[in-house]
mmCIF file of C-alpha atoms in Angstrom:
data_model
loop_
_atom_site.group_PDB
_atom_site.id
_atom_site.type_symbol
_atom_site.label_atom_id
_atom_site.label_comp_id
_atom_site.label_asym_id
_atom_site.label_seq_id
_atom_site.Cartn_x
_atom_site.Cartn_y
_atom_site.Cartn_z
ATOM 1 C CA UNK T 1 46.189 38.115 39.295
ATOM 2 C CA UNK T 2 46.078 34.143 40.794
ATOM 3 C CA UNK T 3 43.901 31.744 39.095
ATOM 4 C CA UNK T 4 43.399 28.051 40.303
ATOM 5 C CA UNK T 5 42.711 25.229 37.823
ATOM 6 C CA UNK T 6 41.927 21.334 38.592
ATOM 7 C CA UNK T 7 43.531 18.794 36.737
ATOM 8 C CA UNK T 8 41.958 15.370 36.863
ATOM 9 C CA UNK T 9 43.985 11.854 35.589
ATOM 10 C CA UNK T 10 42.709 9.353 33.781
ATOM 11 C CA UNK T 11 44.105 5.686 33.616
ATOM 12 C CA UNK T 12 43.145 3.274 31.752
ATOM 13 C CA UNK T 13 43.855 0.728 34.467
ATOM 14 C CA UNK T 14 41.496 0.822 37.155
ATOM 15 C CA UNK T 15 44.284 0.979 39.935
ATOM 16 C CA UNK T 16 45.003 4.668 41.955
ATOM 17 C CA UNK T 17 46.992 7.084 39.631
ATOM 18 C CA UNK T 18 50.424 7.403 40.313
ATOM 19 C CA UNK T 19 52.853 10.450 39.300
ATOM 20 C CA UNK T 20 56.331 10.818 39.313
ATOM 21 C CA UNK T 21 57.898 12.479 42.423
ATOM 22 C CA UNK T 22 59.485 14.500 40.146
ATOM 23 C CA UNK T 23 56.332 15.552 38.495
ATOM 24 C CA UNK T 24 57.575 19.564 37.938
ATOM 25 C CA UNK T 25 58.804 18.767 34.464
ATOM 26 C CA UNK T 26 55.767 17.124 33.313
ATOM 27 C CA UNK T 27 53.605 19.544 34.921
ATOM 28 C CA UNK T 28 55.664 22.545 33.015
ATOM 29 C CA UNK T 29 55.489 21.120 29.906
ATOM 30 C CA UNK T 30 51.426 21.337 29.615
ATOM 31 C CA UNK T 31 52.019 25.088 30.602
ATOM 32 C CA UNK T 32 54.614 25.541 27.824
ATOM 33 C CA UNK T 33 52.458 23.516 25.314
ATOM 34 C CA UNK T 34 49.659 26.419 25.895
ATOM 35 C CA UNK T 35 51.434 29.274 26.505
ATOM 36 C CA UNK T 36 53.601 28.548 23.133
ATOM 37 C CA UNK T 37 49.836 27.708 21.267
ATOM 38 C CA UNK T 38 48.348 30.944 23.100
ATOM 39 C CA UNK T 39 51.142 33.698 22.929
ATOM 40 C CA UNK T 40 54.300 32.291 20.859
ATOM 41 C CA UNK T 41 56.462 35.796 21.481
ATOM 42 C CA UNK T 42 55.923 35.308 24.992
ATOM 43 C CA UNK T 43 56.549 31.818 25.008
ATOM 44 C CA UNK T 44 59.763 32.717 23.502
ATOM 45 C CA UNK T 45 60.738 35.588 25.790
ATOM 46 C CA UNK T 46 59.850 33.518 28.807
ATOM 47 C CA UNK T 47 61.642 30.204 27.724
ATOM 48 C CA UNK T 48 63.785 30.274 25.492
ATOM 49 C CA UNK T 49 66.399 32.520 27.395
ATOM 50 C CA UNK T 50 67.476 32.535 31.130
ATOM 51 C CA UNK T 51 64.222 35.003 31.591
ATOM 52 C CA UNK T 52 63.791 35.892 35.495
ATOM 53 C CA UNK T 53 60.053 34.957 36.159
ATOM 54 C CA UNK T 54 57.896 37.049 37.143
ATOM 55 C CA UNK T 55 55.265 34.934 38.578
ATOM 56 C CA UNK T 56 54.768 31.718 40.912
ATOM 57 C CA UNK T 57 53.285 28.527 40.844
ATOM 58 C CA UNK T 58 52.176 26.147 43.273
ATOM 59 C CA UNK T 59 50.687 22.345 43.100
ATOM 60 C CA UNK T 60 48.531 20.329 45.326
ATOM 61 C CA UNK T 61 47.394 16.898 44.944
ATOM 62 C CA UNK T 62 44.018 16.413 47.676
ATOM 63 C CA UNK T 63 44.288 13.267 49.862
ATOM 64 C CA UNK T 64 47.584 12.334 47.937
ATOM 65 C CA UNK T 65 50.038 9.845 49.724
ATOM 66 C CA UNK T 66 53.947 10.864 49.203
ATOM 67 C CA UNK T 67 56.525 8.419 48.819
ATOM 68 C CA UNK T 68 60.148 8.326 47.897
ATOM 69 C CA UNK T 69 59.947 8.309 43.864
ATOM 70 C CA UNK T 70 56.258 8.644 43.390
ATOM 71 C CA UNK T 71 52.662 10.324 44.522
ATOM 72 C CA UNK T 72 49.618 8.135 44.683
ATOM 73 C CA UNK T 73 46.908 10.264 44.086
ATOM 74 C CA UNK T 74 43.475 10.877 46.041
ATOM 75 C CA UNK T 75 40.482 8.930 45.436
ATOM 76 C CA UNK T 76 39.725 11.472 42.863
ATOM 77 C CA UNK T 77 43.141 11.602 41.255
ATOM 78 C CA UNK T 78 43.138 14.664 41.122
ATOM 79 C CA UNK T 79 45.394 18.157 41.586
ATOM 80 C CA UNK T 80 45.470 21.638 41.528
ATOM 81 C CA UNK T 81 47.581 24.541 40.101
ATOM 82 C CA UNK T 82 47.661 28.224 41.015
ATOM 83 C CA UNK T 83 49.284 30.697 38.993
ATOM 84 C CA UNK T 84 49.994 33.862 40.045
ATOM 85 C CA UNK T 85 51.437 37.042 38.871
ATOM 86 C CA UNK T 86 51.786 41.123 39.303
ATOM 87 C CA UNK T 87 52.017 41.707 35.820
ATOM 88 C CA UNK T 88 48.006 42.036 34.239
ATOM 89 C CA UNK T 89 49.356 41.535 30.597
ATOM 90 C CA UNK T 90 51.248 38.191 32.068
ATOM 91 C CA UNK T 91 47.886 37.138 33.794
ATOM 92 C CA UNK T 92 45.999 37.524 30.957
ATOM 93 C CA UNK T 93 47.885 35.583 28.595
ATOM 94 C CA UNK T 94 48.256 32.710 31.251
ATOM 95 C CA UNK T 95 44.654 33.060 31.757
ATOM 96 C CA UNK T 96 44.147 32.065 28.145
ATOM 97 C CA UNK T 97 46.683 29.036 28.284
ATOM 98 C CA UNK T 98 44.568 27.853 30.715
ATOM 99 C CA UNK T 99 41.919 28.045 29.236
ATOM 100 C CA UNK T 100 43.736 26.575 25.696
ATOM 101 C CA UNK T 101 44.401 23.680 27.807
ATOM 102 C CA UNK T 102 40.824 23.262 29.734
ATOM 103 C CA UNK T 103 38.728 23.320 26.222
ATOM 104 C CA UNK T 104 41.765 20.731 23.678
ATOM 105 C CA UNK T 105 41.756 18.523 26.165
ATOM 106 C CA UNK T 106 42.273 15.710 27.005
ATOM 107 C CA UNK T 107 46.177 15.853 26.754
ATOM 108 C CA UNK T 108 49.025 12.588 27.206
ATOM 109 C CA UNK T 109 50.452 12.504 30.214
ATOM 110 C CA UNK T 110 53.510 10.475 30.575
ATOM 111 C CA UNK T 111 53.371 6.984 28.675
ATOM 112 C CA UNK T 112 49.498 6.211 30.163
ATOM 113 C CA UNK T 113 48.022 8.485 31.461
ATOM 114 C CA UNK T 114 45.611 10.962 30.191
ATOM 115 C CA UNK T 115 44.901 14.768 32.022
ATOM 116 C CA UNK T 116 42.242 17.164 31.596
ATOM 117 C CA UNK T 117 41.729 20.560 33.104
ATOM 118 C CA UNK T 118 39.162 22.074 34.569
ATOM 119 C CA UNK T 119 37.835 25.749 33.844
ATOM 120 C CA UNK T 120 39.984 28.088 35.646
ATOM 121 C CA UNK T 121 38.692 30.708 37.960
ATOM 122 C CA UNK T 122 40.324 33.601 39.655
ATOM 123 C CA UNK T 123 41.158 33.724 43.224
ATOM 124 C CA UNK T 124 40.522 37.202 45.156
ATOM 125 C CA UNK T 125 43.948 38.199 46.842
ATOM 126 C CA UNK T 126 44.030 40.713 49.714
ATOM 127 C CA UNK T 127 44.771 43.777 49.878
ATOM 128 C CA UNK T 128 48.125 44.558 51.915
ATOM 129 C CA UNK T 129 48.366 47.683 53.881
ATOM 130 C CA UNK T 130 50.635 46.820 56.581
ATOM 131 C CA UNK T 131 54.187 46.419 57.377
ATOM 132 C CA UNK T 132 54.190 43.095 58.086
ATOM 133 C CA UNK T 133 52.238 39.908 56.809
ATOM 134 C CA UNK T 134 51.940 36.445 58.277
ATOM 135 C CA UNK T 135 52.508 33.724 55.346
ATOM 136 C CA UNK T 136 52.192 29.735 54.200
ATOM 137 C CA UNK T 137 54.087 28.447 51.342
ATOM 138 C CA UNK T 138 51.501 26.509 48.758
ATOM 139 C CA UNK T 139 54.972 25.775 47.175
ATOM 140 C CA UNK T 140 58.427 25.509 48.398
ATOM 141 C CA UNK T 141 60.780 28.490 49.328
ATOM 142 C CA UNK T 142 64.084 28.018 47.575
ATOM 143 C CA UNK T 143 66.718 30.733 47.945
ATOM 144 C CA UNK T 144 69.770 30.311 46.788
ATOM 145 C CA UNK T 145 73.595 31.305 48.147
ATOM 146 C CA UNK T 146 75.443 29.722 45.064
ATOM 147 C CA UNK T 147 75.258 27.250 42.200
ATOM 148 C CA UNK T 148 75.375 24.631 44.098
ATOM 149 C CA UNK T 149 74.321 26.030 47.867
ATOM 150 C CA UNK T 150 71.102 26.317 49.047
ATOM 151 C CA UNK T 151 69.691 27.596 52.400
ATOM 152 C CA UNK T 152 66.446 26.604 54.562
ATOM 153 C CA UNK T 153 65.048 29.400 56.975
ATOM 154 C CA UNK T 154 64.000 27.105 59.885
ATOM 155 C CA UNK T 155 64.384 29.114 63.325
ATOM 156 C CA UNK T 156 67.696 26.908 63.989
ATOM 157 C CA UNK T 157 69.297 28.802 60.720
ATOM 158 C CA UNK T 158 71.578 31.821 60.383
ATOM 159 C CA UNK T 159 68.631 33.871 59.733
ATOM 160 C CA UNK T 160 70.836 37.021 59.280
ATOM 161 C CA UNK T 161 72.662 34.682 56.451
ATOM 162 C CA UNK T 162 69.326 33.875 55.043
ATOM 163 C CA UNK T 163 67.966 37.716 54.958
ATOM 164 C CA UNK T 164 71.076 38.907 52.947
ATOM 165 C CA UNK T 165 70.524 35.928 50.701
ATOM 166 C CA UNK T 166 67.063 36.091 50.175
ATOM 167 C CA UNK T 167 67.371 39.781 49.336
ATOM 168 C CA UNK T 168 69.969 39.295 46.929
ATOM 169 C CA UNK T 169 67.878 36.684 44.933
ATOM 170 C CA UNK T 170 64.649 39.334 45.237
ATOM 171 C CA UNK T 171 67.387 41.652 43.924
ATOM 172 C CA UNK T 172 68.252 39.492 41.212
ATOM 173 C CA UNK T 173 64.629 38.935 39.732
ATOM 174 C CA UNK T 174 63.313 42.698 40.188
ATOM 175 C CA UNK T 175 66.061 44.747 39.384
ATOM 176 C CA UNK T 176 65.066 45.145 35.499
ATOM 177 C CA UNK T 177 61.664 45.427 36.074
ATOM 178 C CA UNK T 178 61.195 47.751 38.668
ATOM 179 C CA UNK T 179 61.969 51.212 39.966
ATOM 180 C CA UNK T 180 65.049 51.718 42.146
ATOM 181 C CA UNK T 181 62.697 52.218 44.990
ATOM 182 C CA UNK T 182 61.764 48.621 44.793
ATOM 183 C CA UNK T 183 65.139 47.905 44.957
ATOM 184 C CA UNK T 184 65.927 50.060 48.383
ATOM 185 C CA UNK T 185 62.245 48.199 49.876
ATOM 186 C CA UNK T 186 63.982 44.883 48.916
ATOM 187 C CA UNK T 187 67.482 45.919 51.223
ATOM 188 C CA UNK T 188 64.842 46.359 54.222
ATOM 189 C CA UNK T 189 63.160 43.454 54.093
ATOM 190 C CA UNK T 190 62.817 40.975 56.628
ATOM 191 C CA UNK T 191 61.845 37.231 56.854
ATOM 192 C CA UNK T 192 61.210 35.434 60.534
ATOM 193 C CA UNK T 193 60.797 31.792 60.794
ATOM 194 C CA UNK T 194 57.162 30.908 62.715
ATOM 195 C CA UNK T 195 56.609 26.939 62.500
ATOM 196 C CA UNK T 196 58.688 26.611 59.555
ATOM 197 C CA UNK T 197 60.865 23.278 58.270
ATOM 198 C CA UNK T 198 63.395 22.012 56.345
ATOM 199 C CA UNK T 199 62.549 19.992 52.949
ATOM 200 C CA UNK T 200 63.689 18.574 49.802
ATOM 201 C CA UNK T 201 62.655 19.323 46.304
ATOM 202 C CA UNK T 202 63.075 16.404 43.736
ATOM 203 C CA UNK T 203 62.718 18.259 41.014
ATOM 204 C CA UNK T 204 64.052 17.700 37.015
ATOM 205 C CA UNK T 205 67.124 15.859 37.751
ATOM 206 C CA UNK T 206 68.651 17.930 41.028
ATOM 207 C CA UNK T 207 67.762 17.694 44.936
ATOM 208 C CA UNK T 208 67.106 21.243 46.587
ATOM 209 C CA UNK T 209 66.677 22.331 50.248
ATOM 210 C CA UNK T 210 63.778 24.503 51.059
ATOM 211 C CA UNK T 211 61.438 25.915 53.161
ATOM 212 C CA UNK T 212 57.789 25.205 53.846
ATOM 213 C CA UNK T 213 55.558 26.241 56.711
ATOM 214 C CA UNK T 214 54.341 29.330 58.380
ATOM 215 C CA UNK T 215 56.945 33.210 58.324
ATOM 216 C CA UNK T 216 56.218 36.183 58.710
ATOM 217 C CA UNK T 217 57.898 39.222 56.271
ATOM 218 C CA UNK T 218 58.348 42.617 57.704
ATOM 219 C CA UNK T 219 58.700 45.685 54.291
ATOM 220 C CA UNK T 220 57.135 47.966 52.959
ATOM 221 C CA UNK T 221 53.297 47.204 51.402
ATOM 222 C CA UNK T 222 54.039 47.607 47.876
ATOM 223 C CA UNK T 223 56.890 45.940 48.269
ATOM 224 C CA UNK T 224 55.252 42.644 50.076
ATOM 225 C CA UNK T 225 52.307 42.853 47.520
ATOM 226 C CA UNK T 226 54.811 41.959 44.643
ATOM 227 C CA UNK T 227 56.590 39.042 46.732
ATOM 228 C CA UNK T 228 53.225 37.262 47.052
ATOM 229 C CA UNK T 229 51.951 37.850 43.585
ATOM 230 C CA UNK T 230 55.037 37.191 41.681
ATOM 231 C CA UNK T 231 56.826 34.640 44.129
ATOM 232 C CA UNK T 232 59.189 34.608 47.149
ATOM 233 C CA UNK T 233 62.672 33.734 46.160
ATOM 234 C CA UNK T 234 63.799 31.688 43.160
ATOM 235 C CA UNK T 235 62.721 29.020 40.509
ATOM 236 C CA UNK T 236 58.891 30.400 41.126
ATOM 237 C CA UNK T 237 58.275 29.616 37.546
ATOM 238 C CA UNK T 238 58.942 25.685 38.896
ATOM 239 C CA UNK T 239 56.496 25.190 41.278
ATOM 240 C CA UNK T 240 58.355 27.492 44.209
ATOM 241 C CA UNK T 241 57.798 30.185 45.962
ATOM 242 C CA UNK T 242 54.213 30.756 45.556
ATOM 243 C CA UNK T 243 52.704 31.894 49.189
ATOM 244 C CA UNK T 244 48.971 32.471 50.489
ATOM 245 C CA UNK T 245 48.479 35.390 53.093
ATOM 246 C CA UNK T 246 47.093 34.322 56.253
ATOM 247 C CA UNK T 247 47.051 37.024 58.485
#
């Protein structure tokens, strides 16, 4: 299940809204005030332990301008999440938060601002029959070596590096959730770099290399359905990971 929502910002002065570079924290904090308003056990599962996550997210701010510490946003200051997930129970209950936080709104955002959310719709995903699917990140790809290591899969990287590191972090997430067959898809997968580069993540109070752009991943259909509807590598509950199917 994916849904996209709109969020729209409202200042009280009447220059362009401006967020936080680091806006991930912020942003996760609205989802946590639903979700733990919503569906408290789940809340509780998801958060309150080192829970893998088993879904992505992804943000997008329309005819924003980037800088080093902040985002100016569009003439509409606006932006847009998607959530997206494998599991139907999970989907539903996010579905709800959503929709928790579209009708009690408006809610604070930061010392000034105001945000309130639109209604939030569901976004058809395709259905994957092939081998092999050509991808775009709508957030970064972070995979992770070590604590304090991680890798970008740009076509200038050890991509065989990158493979056996990116299937030990799909390892990581799915092995208590899914069948060992999952598990032996996961050891064949493959990930090729198409017009890919490296980037930063400010996010919470840590920089990250990552991947955005264009790849293509080679494994079995089942297996590639669950890496785009619950996220491609780690911190996908942050605003990582999450990846749109384009051919």
């Amino acid at each position: 299940m994916r849904f996209s929502i709109e969020l729209k910002f409202v200042s009280p002065k009447a220059k362009p809204v401006k967020l936080k570079i680091r806006y991930q924290e912020a942003f996760l904090y609205l989802l946590k005030s639903g979700l733990s308003h919503v569906d408290p056990n789940l809340f509780s599962y998801l958060y309150r332990k080192n829970t893998p996550k088993l879904f992505c997210l992804a943000a997008n701010f329309p005819d924003a301008t980037f800088y080093a510490d902040s985002i100016t946003l569009g003439e509409k200051n606006n932006a847009y999440w998607q959530l997206s997930t494998a599991d139907a129970k999970l989907g539903l209950s996010f579905y709800n938060t959503l929709m928790y936080l579209y009708k009690n709104g408006p809610w604070p955002f930061g010392k000034c601002l105001k945000v309130m959310f639109g209604s939030p719709f569901q976004i058809k995903e395709p259905v994957i029959v092939t081998n092999e699917i050509k991808v775009k990140t709508l957030s970064p790809l972070v995979v992770r070596k070590d604590k304090r290591l991680f890798l970008s899969g740009t076509k200038d990287a050890n991509l065989e590096q990158f493979n056996q590191v990116l299937q030990g972090n799909m390892q990581s997430r799915f092995k208590n959730y899914y069948p060992k067959e999952i598990s032996h898809m996961i050891e064949n997968m493959t990930y090729l770099p198409i017009k890919t580069r490296k980037t930063v993540i400010k996010t919470f109070d840590i920089n990250i290399e990552s991947t955005v752009g264009v790849f293509s991943l080679t494994a079995d259909p089942v297996l590639l359905s669950l890496l785009v509807k619950n996220g491609l590598g780690i911190r996908t509950g942050s605003f990582s990971g999450c990846l749109k199917v384009i051919h």
